[in-house]
């Protein structure tokens, strides 16, 4: 049974990553790159380098990610790094090899930014739901967040993307490309958030396990979410145990399940939807 469960997990992971990275690659090769739109992140940097020197976008993206993956291995977690490395490699292959035969859209740049952003949002959502990331600014932001705890990771991501958008102004020599890039990023974020979160953003979790310390540490390191340990007692044997209480996003909920299952297959998880969550890492108090 455990072998079958692990096989299903692998199939789900690689299936979501293949679909997600293929959709993301279509957004880049078919829509944004032909119109000189650098859609933020490492892919945006690679798009600029492709325009200036003809470097392949996929390969350049992967090479830029290599030192970031090394840092993630050392300072974040090995599991996170392995999953991200697989996603990054698949994305690079899709961009340079699997979608290059598809026709490029040479029409209106506004439509290119919208459709490109939508496809990229679909792709990113699938990758994040699988429990992985596409690397790049996700790694940079996670590393910076470990150093600057008071800055929300979302703002760090936005800042990283803004730097790339500003660079595109100098690379392409016009402001239009930067404006279209901003529109692409906004569209991608909206589509991704809608697919991942829908109308119910957060999940409240109670995790009952004899290995709560290990689960708590993994949640903190890999998801950057705080937890609270509640004192509990088993009803039958009256044995003491810690109960993990935490609030995560819908996308992170799937990852918490994977983390818990990998550490303690016999753990018990209770999850419910939170209508509203106020505090650090979520919505600010008015």
Tab-separated table of N, CA and C in Angstrom, residues 35 105-114:
chain	number	residue	atom	x	y	z
A	35	UNK	N	7.505	39.293	-28.599
A	35	UNK	CA	7.171	40.716	-28.463
A	35	UNK	C	8.124	41.441	-27.513
A	105	UNK	N	3.018	34.055	-31.938
A	105	UNK	CA	2.011	35.075	-32.192
A	105	UNK	C	2.713	36.403	-32.447
A	106	UNK	N	2.497	36.969	-33.645
A	106	UNK	CA	3.169	38.219	-34.018
A	106	UNK	C	2.193	39.398	-34.102
A	107	UNK	N	1.000	39.209	-33.542
A	107	UNK	CA	-0.012	40.262	-33.613
A	107	UNK	C	0.157	41.330	-32.553
A	108	UNK	N	-0.958	41.750	-31.986
A	108	UNK	CA	-0.967	42.859	-31.030
A	108	UNK	C	-0.219	42.493	-29.748
A	109	UNK	N	0.656	43.389	-29.293
A	109	UNK	CA	1.463	43.129	-28.097
A	109	UNK	C	0.605	43.057	-26.838
A	110	UNK	N	-0.484	43.822	-26.812
A	110	UNK	CA	-1.373	43.788	-25.653
A	110	UNK	C	-1.989	42.403	-25.486
A	111	UNK	N	-2.470	41.833	-26.602
A	111	UNK	CA	-3.029	40.485	-26.546
A	111	UNK	C	-1.957	39.464	-26.171
A	112	UNK	N	-0.752	39.677	-26.674
A	112	UNK	CA	0.350	38.763	-26.354
A	112	UNK	C	0.639	38.763	-24.855
A	113	UNK	N	0.633	39.944	-24.247
A	113	UNK	CA	0.906	40.023	-22.809
A	113	UNK	C	-0.206	39.371	-21.996
A	114	UNK	N	-1.451	39.520	-22.443
A	114	UNK	CA	-2.579	38.938	-21.720
A	114	UNK	C	-2.606	37.418	-21.842
